[in-house]
Amino acid sequence: MKKISKRVVCYFSSALLITIVFSPFIESAYAYEKVEENPPQLTGTDSIEEVVEAMTTEEKAALLVGGNKEVLEEEFNEIIGGQSTKVPGAAGQTQEIPRLGIPSIVLADGPMGVRIDSERENDNNSYYATKFPSPNVLASTWNKDLVTDVGEATSNELKAYGIDLLLAPGMNIQSYLLNGRNYEYFSEDPIVTGEMATAFVNGVQEQGIGTTIKHFAAYNQRADNNIDAVVSQRALREIYLKGFEMTVRDASPWAIMDSYNKLNGTWATENEELLKGVLRDDWGFSGIAMTDWEFGDRDIEEQMRAGTNLLMPGREEQVQGIFEAVNGGGLEEKVLNNNVKEMLGIIVQTPTFKRETPSNNPDLGEGAAISRKAAAEGMVLLQNNDKTLPIDSSHSISVFGTPQVETKTGGRGSALVEAPYEVGVPEGLERAGYQLNSDLFEKYEQYVEELRGTEEYEQTDGDFFSATYPTLPEMDVTEEAISAADKTDAAVIVLSSEFGSYGSDRSKEDYYLTETEREMITNVSKAYHDQGKKVIAVLNTEGPVETNSWSEHVDGIILSWQPGQEFGNALGDVLTGDVNPSGKLPQTFPVDYEDLPYADRYPGDGQFVYEEDIYTGYRYHTTFDLSSEYEFGYGLSYTTFDYEKAEIIGDGFTDNKIEVSATLRNSGDENGREAVQVYVSAPDGKLEKPELELKSFDKTENLEPGESEELTFSIDEKTLASFDEDSSSWIIEPGSYSIKVGASSKQIHHEMEFEIDEEIVVETVNNVLSPESPKKTDNTFIWPEKTNEYLTFKDISDQFWAKNAIEDLASREVIKGYAYDNTFRPNDPVRRGQLIAMIGRLLDWNTTETETEFDDVAQDYFASPFISYASNKGYIKGFQDGSFRPNEPITRGQMAKILGKAFDLPTEETDINYADVDLDMTGGATISYLSRHDIVNGYENNKFRPGSELTRAQFAEVLYNLGNHLEQLQ
């Protein structure tokens, strides 16, 4: 059907104006609504209620789906709004509604700077942005003030280019080393993550631009976006949600982005327990939740009801789906209105709404200076044998490694920033004053040029989401090493690990250097060491790599991560000593990947159970005595620090917190800064505890030799507490607590103890997000035990077509008959309450809660526990009048829809054999699945009769067939 994108106005009288408002998203059949002649205008927060009341259903639906009228359906795989038309290259935008004064706002990536196109059609101007260091570099600085500066600089560029909402920062925990997007995140530790994200968000939002924290939640791999992450409530609260909670409470981000994956059996974007129970109810979040790009096509009703406000980047059918769900009674008007109000609450804060004019001329010089500072401060000195570093700039250097030609300054996908320039390693070292071996560099340039256009050079097949970008194979440098050692005073070897793509994870092999790289290190080191000269390795990687097998061959190792456009300059600053490295690791470097507890399980197949629970990263290494190559918090300096004193301030734990002071003195010969870390070892009680956990950190000023500084740390009761699943509470258990002040998770310099006399309940929260019973998923289905093998009903003959199903399910107490006359009444209709109870018994739902949200379901009603459970999980919904109508018959189509949700059945996106069923109708996709697997049968004349009442015998047969099907799948 042809789409119409114009406005037709018909005047019927001077008193009444009827407008048919058309959008590119809505078929004309849905668009006819009366509107006011002089509608209210969005003027600010106070006008939101009035504007929402004046909006048509179509307008409300359009506001909740990203897109722009000018974007053609054929573009970007038919994704509407896949790119902004207001700011070319930006990720997307919302729909404007001019009738009500609602503007379209622009959303842009990303984690390393503003991702937009640097060139525009028919425009000679350039639109570059600063490429800042990756978030794991920022975390390595352990400098919250500097991260705030990066946020402010990013915000200034966003504002200059007319962007309202930044799709960053990423906050997922680096709990799995091969996650292809770890570089977009800060740390394996939730406190570092929360503090750094809070600093960044505050920096951005102080300038009037919004941020979007992401990906919510437990998005710790990229290999399978549809993975079901199974995580305990305690691990979620203490590890995977903790950073988000800190940032929501301390920085009030405007938006949060749902993750692609399932969390404990439910899609994150449909997870009401996550988006309402935790995010809004427990934490008080007042912004909007949006889907991630391209995967916003989950169940529209469930997304809206769960608290997802914005479906991005926007599809035509999503607007239609919202419109039809509301008008068909499937989606309550109050849910829609609430989502719209929250959207408008963000829009009125934006520069676009305030009619600020973009300058398109940001101060890129300021951005470059901050990027360089952050890159240098985020470099981690891993090894410095015999004080090899710093190297005086009067020395000559030979640079080895193909990454010197195509340096990895940043990530791909959403992290791809078009900067005005990028400073590679050779250029940066020359600027620092070093004389370079130009002959060697020319050989590398020639080698890389010959690789261009080959399979080794080009990205693999794929699009924005799935392409990989391989590291170039190393050049054989045996002869070059010997020759270079004769010509130069020192060697710098640049090493890069394989990138996990935007659409995949790194492989196990990517953790290790290649044989050619190891041979290069051996050959270069031997040639230089034979002449008494030094060799420095620079790790230009997105994550940890193995160093144990080769580190003894080099004199120094500098970890640069992906340091942004100023890489070469920042490296020169560190090598010369102009900047004394003060970076420390926010992630553990294991000795060997195979040592890790998840090495043989990651990334999982369809489901991934977080078996380590709360013992992620250094928590696992320290608690279970697993050696690490470089521990969490580790990093060397060109100077030394004496931890002269540390003590508890006052009388211990008072006023709901404990405070600690630590005094450090620069005991070396160079100026320098030190990141001081405060850990706590808590006593085991009813809850196990890790050996130690980071609770606070700070960084000294740049201290001169002999200079001292006192730092003060405050640990509040929530930070000190552990999560108790039994009571759904944050508690501080009684016993002796040890505070440990040190330079890393292993280098502890002072320990102090304090006592907690009795258990303290800090906060009780919603009891949600418990991992689902294994019966819920098709590959772990378990039949209930039979309790009566010989149960029969007098109205079910031996020849009755559903006899086996009825008697089998009855023997398992899934279905029940009528005791007073021992009948089953197979041809009676199934009531809504009966159906939910039968499903609940089959899946062994936890039915301790009897109170429901429905006015007509009493607590003593036999099915109320099952109805309560199903409603809380989003498997069922009531009517607009607040009722459930448990005694009304249920239809065959309604049955299919509920089964699809309760059993999490796959949907069949194929043609259906029934003439009266299509995929878009209630239960249509599930009917396809059930039919193709012979779980349901239709009637003659190729009819399914989805609107017909479901009989008790029919439903027994369906449940029996479905159970057998799921059992066979195992």
PDB file of C-alpha atoms in Angstrom, residues 706-846:
ATOM      1  CA  GLY A 706      60.101  14.994  48.521  1.00  0.00           C
ATOM      2  CA  GLU A 707      56.601  16.499  48.397  1.00  0.00           C
ATOM      3  CA  SER A 708      53.765  14.855  50.348  1.00  0.00           C
ATOM      4  CA  GLU A 709      49.987  14.864  50.065  1.00  0.00           C
ATOM      5  CA  GLU A 710      47.196  13.598  52.277  1.00  0.00           C
ATOM      6  CA  LEU A 711      44.168  12.048  50.625  1.00  0.00           C
ATOM      7  CA  THR A 712      40.842  11.377  52.326  1.00  0.00           C
ATOM      8  CA  PHE A 713      38.456   8.584  51.344  1.00  0.00           C
ATOM      9  CA  SER A 714      34.834   8.134  52.383  1.00  0.00           C
ATOM     10  CA  ILE A 715      33.073   4.780  52.070  1.00  0.00           C
ATOM     11  CA  ASP A 716      29.338   5.016  52.599  1.00  0.00           C
ATOM     12  CA  GLU A 717      27.139   2.222  53.903  1.00  0.00           C
ATOM     13  CA  LYS A 718      25.758   1.267  50.483  1.00  0.00           C
ATOM     14  CA  THR A 719      29.274   0.844  49.083  1.00  0.00           C
ATOM     15  CA  LEU A 720      30.252  -1.269  52.091  1.00  0.00           C
ATOM     16  CA  ALA A 721      27.153  -3.481  51.926  1.00  0.00           C
ATOM     17  CA  SER A 722      26.579  -6.832  50.223  1.00  0.00           C
ATOM     18  CA  PHE A 723      23.363  -7.949  48.557  1.00  0.00           C
ATOM     19  CA  ASP A 724      21.303 -10.591  50.318  1.00  0.00           C
ATOM     20  CA  GLU A 725      19.015 -12.396  47.895  1.00  0.00           C
ATOM     21  CA  ASP A 726      16.867 -13.946  50.621  1.00  0.00           C
ATOM     22  CA  SER A 727      15.709 -10.572  51.935  1.00  0.00           C
ATOM     23  CA  SER A 728      16.335  -8.638  48.706  1.00  0.00           C
ATOM     24  CA  SER A 729      18.326  -6.191  50.805  1.00  0.00           C
ATOM     25  CA  TRP A 730      21.696  -4.528  50.955  1.00  0.00           C
ATOM     26  CA  ILE A 731      23.149  -5.546  54.305  1.00  0.00           C
ATOM     27  CA  ILE A 732      26.327  -4.990  56.306  1.00  0.00           C
ATOM     28  CA  GLU A 733      27.031  -8.148  58.256  1.00  0.00           C
ATOM     29  CA  PRO A 734      28.546  -8.002  61.737  1.00  0.00           C
ATOM     30  CA  GLY A 735      32.222  -8.793  62.279  1.00  0.00           C
ATOM     31  CA  SER A 736      35.701  -7.443  61.725  1.00  0.00           C
ATOM     32  CA  TYR A 737      36.382  -5.506  58.518  1.00  0.00           C
ATOM     33  CA  SER A 738      39.845  -4.798  57.154  1.00  0.00           C
ATOM     34  CA  ILE A 739      40.608  -1.654  55.149  1.00  0.00           C
ATOM     35  CA  LYS A 740      43.614  -1.991  52.862  1.00  0.00           C
ATOM     36  CA  VAL A 741      45.328   1.011  51.298  1.00  0.00           C
ATOM     37  CA  GLY A 742      47.740   0.353  48.485  1.00  0.00           C
ATOM     38  CA  ALA A 743      49.073   0.827  44.981  1.00  0.00           C
ATOM     39  CA  SER A 744      47.242  -2.164  43.467  1.00  0.00           C
ATOM     40  CA  SER A 745      45.136  -5.153  44.455  1.00  0.00           C
ATOM     41  CA  LYS A 746      48.380  -6.937  45.443  1.00  0.00           C
ATOM     42  CA  GLN A 747      50.575  -4.057  46.616  1.00  0.00           C
ATOM     43  CA  ILE A 748      48.919  -3.244  49.938  1.00  0.00           C
ATOM     44  CA  HIS A 749      50.859  -0.845  52.165  1.00  0.00           C
ATOM     45  CA  HIS A 750      48.561  -0.324  55.157  1.00  0.00           C
ATOM     46  CA  GLU A 751      45.791  -2.357  56.799  1.00  0.00           C
ATOM     47  CA  MET A 752      43.335  -1.178  59.449  1.00  0.00           C
ATOM     48  CA  GLU A 753      40.383  -2.885  61.091  1.00  0.00           C
ATOM     49  CA  PHE A 754      37.004  -1.769  62.343  1.00  0.00           C
ATOM     50  CA  GLU A 755      34.065  -3.622  63.827  1.00  0.00           C
ATOM     51  CA  ILE A 756      30.385  -3.845  62.981  1.00  0.00           C
ATOM     52  CA  ASP A 757      28.483  -5.059  66.026  1.00  0.00           C
ATOM     53  CA  GLU A 758      25.195  -6.088  64.465  1.00  0.00           C
ATOM     54  CA  GLU A 759      23.682  -6.527  61.042  1.00  0.00           C
ATOM     55  CA  ILE A 760      22.710  -3.286  59.332  1.00  0.00           C
ATOM     56  CA  VAL A 761      19.987  -3.337  56.676  1.00  0.00           C
ATOM     57  CA  VAL A 762      20.976  -0.471  54.401  1.00  0.00           C
ATOM     58  CA  GLU A 763      18.223  -0.712  51.797  1.00  0.00           C
ATOM     59  CA  THR A 764      15.511  -3.147  50.774  1.00  0.00           C
ATOM     60  CA  VAL A 765      14.790  -3.237  47.043  1.00  0.00           C
ATOM     61  CA  ASN A 766      12.394  -4.955  44.685  1.00  0.00           C
ATOM     62  CA  ASN A 767      12.838  -8.712  44.592  1.00  0.00           C
ATOM     63  CA  VAL A 768      13.260  -9.016  40.851  1.00  0.00           C
ATOM     64  CA  LEU A 769      15.561 -10.444  38.162  1.00  0.00           C
ATOM     65  CA  SER A 770      15.913 -13.882  39.674  1.00  0.00           C
ATOM     66  CA  PRO A 771      17.282 -16.366  37.114  1.00  0.00           C
ATOM     67  CA  GLU A 772      14.443 -18.265  35.512  1.00  0.00           C
ATOM     68  CA  SER A 773      13.685 -21.885  36.256  1.00  0.00           C
ATOM     69  CA  PRO A 774      15.247 -24.115  33.608  1.00  0.00           C
ATOM     70  CA  LYS A 775      11.734 -25.302  32.742  1.00  0.00           C
ATOM     71  CA  LYS A 776      11.075 -22.012  31.004  1.00  0.00           C
ATOM     72  CA  THR A 777      13.366 -22.543  28.049  1.00  0.00           C
ATOM     73  CA  ASP A 778      12.752 -25.143  25.393  1.00  0.00           C
ATOM     74  CA  ASN A 779      16.194 -26.743  25.652  1.00  0.00           C
ATOM     75  CA  THR A 780      15.926 -27.375  29.399  1.00  0.00           C
ATOM     76  CA  PHE A 781      12.279 -28.446  29.718  1.00  0.00           C
ATOM     77  CA  ILE A 782      11.568 -30.935  32.511  1.00  0.00           C
ATOM     78  CA  TRP A 783       8.307 -32.792  32.943  1.00  0.00           C
ATOM     79  CA  PRO A 784       6.711 -32.608  36.411  1.00  0.00           C
ATOM     80  CA  GLU A 785       6.781 -35.913  38.283  1.00  0.00           C
ATOM     81  CA  LYS A 786       3.748 -38.185  38.011  1.00  0.00           C
ATOM     82  CA  THR A 787       1.858 -38.496  41.296  1.00  0.00           C
ATOM     83  CA  ASN A 788      -0.982 -40.779  40.175  1.00  0.00           C
ATOM     84  CA  GLU A 789      -0.321 -43.124  37.242  1.00  0.00           C
ATOM     85  CA  TYR A 790      -3.886 -44.505  37.230  1.00  0.00           C
ATOM     86  CA  LEU A 791      -5.975 -41.337  37.229  1.00  0.00           C
ATOM     87  CA  THR A 792      -8.943 -41.590  34.806  1.00  0.00           C
ATOM     88  CA  PHE A 793     -12.159 -39.657  34.144  1.00  0.00           C
ATOM     89  CA  LYS A 794     -15.507 -41.303  33.515  1.00  0.00           C
ATOM     90  CA  ASP A 795     -16.261 -39.052  30.528  1.00  0.00           C
ATOM     91  CA  ILE A 796     -12.978 -39.895  28.757  1.00  0.00           C
ATOM     92  CA  SER A 797     -13.351 -43.198  26.920  1.00  0.00           C
ATOM     93  CA  ASP A 798     -10.492 -45.380  25.736  1.00  0.00           C
ATOM     94  CA  GLN A 799     -11.202 -44.246  22.204  1.00  0.00           C
ATOM     95  CA  PHE A 800     -11.286 -40.513  22.971  1.00  0.00           C
ATOM     96  CA  TRP A 801      -8.791 -38.706  20.728  1.00  0.00           C
ATOM     97  CA  ALA A 802      -7.091 -36.759  23.573  1.00  0.00           C
ATOM     98  CA  LYS A 803      -7.175 -39.553  26.192  1.00  0.00           C
ATOM     99  CA  ASN A 804      -3.382 -39.975  26.459  1.00  0.00           C
ATOM    100  CA  ALA A 805      -2.772 -36.268  26.820  1.00  0.00           C
ATOM    101  CA  ILE A 806      -5.502 -35.725  29.412  1.00  0.00           C
ATOM    102  CA  GLU A 807      -4.545 -38.669  31.609  1.00  0.00           C
ATOM    103  CA  ASP A 808      -0.811 -37.978  31.402  1.00  0.00           C
ATOM    104  CA  LEU A 809      -1.204 -34.322  32.384  1.00  0.00           C
ATOM    105  CA  ALA A 810      -3.699 -35.203  35.091  1.00  0.00           C
ATOM    106  CA  SER A 811      -1.245 -37.730  36.567  1.00  0.00           C
ATOM    107  CA  ARG A 812       1.276 -34.889  36.822  1.00  0.00           C
ATOM    108  CA  GLU A 813      -1.362 -32.585  38.398  1.00  0.00           C
ATOM    109  CA  VAL A 814      -1.015 -30.120  35.495  1.00  0.00           C
ATOM    110  CA  ILE A 815      -4.726 -30.357  34.695  1.00  0.00           C
ATOM    111  CA  LYS A 816      -7.567 -31.296  36.990  1.00  0.00           C
ATOM    112  CA  GLY A 817     -11.082 -32.567  36.626  1.00  0.00           C
ATOM    113  CA  TYR A 818     -14.205 -32.144  38.700  1.00  0.00           C
ATOM    114  CA  ALA A 819     -13.873 -34.246  41.827  1.00  0.00           C
ATOM    115  CA  TYR A 820     -17.508 -34.437  42.823  1.00  0.00           C
ATOM    116  CA  ASP A 821     -18.496 -36.408  39.697  1.00  0.00           C
ATOM    117  CA  ASN A 822     -15.057 -37.526  38.407  1.00  0.00           C
ATOM    118  CA  THR A 823     -15.472 -35.851  35.032  1.00  0.00           C
ATOM    119  CA  PHE A 824     -13.128 -33.827  32.895  1.00  0.00           C
ATOM    120  CA  ARG A 825     -15.661 -32.160  30.567  1.00  0.00           C
ATOM    121  CA  PRO A 826     -13.359 -32.151  27.540  1.00  0.00           C
ATOM    122  CA  ASN A 827     -15.632 -30.049  25.345  1.00  0.00           C
ATOM    123  CA  ASP A 828     -16.084 -27.214  27.845  1.00  0.00           C
ATOM    124  CA  PRO A 829     -14.208 -24.017  27.056  1.00  0.00           C
ATOM    125  CA  VAL A 830     -10.942 -23.263  28.851  1.00  0.00           C
ATOM    126  CA  ARG A 831     -11.316 -20.214  31.082  1.00  0.00           C
ATOM    127  CA  ARG A 832      -8.612 -17.554  31.182  1.00  0.00           C
ATOM    128  CA  GLY A 833      -7.721 -18.350  34.764  1.00  0.00           C
ATOM    129  CA  GLN A 834      -7.675 -22.102  34.114  1.00  0.00           C
ATOM    130  CA  LEU A 835      -5.277 -21.745  31.188  1.00  0.00           C
ATOM    131  CA  ILE A 836      -2.775 -19.719  33.219  1.00  0.00           C
ATOM    132  CA  ALA A 837      -2.935 -22.214  36.095  1.00  0.00           C
ATOM    133  CA  MET A 838      -2.307 -25.179  33.759  1.00  0.00           C
ATOM    134  CA  ILE A 839       0.730 -23.502  32.199  1.00  0.00           C
ATOM    135  CA  GLY A 840       2.033 -22.511  35.611  1.00  0.00           C
ATOM    136  CA  ARG A 841       1.768 -26.052  36.969  1.00  0.00           C
ATOM    137  CA  LEU A 842       3.567 -27.451  33.918  1.00  0.00           C
ATOM    138  CA  LEU A 843       6.406 -24.945  34.265  1.00  0.00           C
ATOM    139  CA  ASP A 844       6.475 -25.134  38.065  1.00  0.00           C
ATOM    140  CA  TRP A 845       6.230 -21.397  38.550  1.00  0.00           C
ATOM    141  CA  ASN A 846       7.113 -19.863  41.897  1.00  0.00           C
TER     142      ASN A 846
END
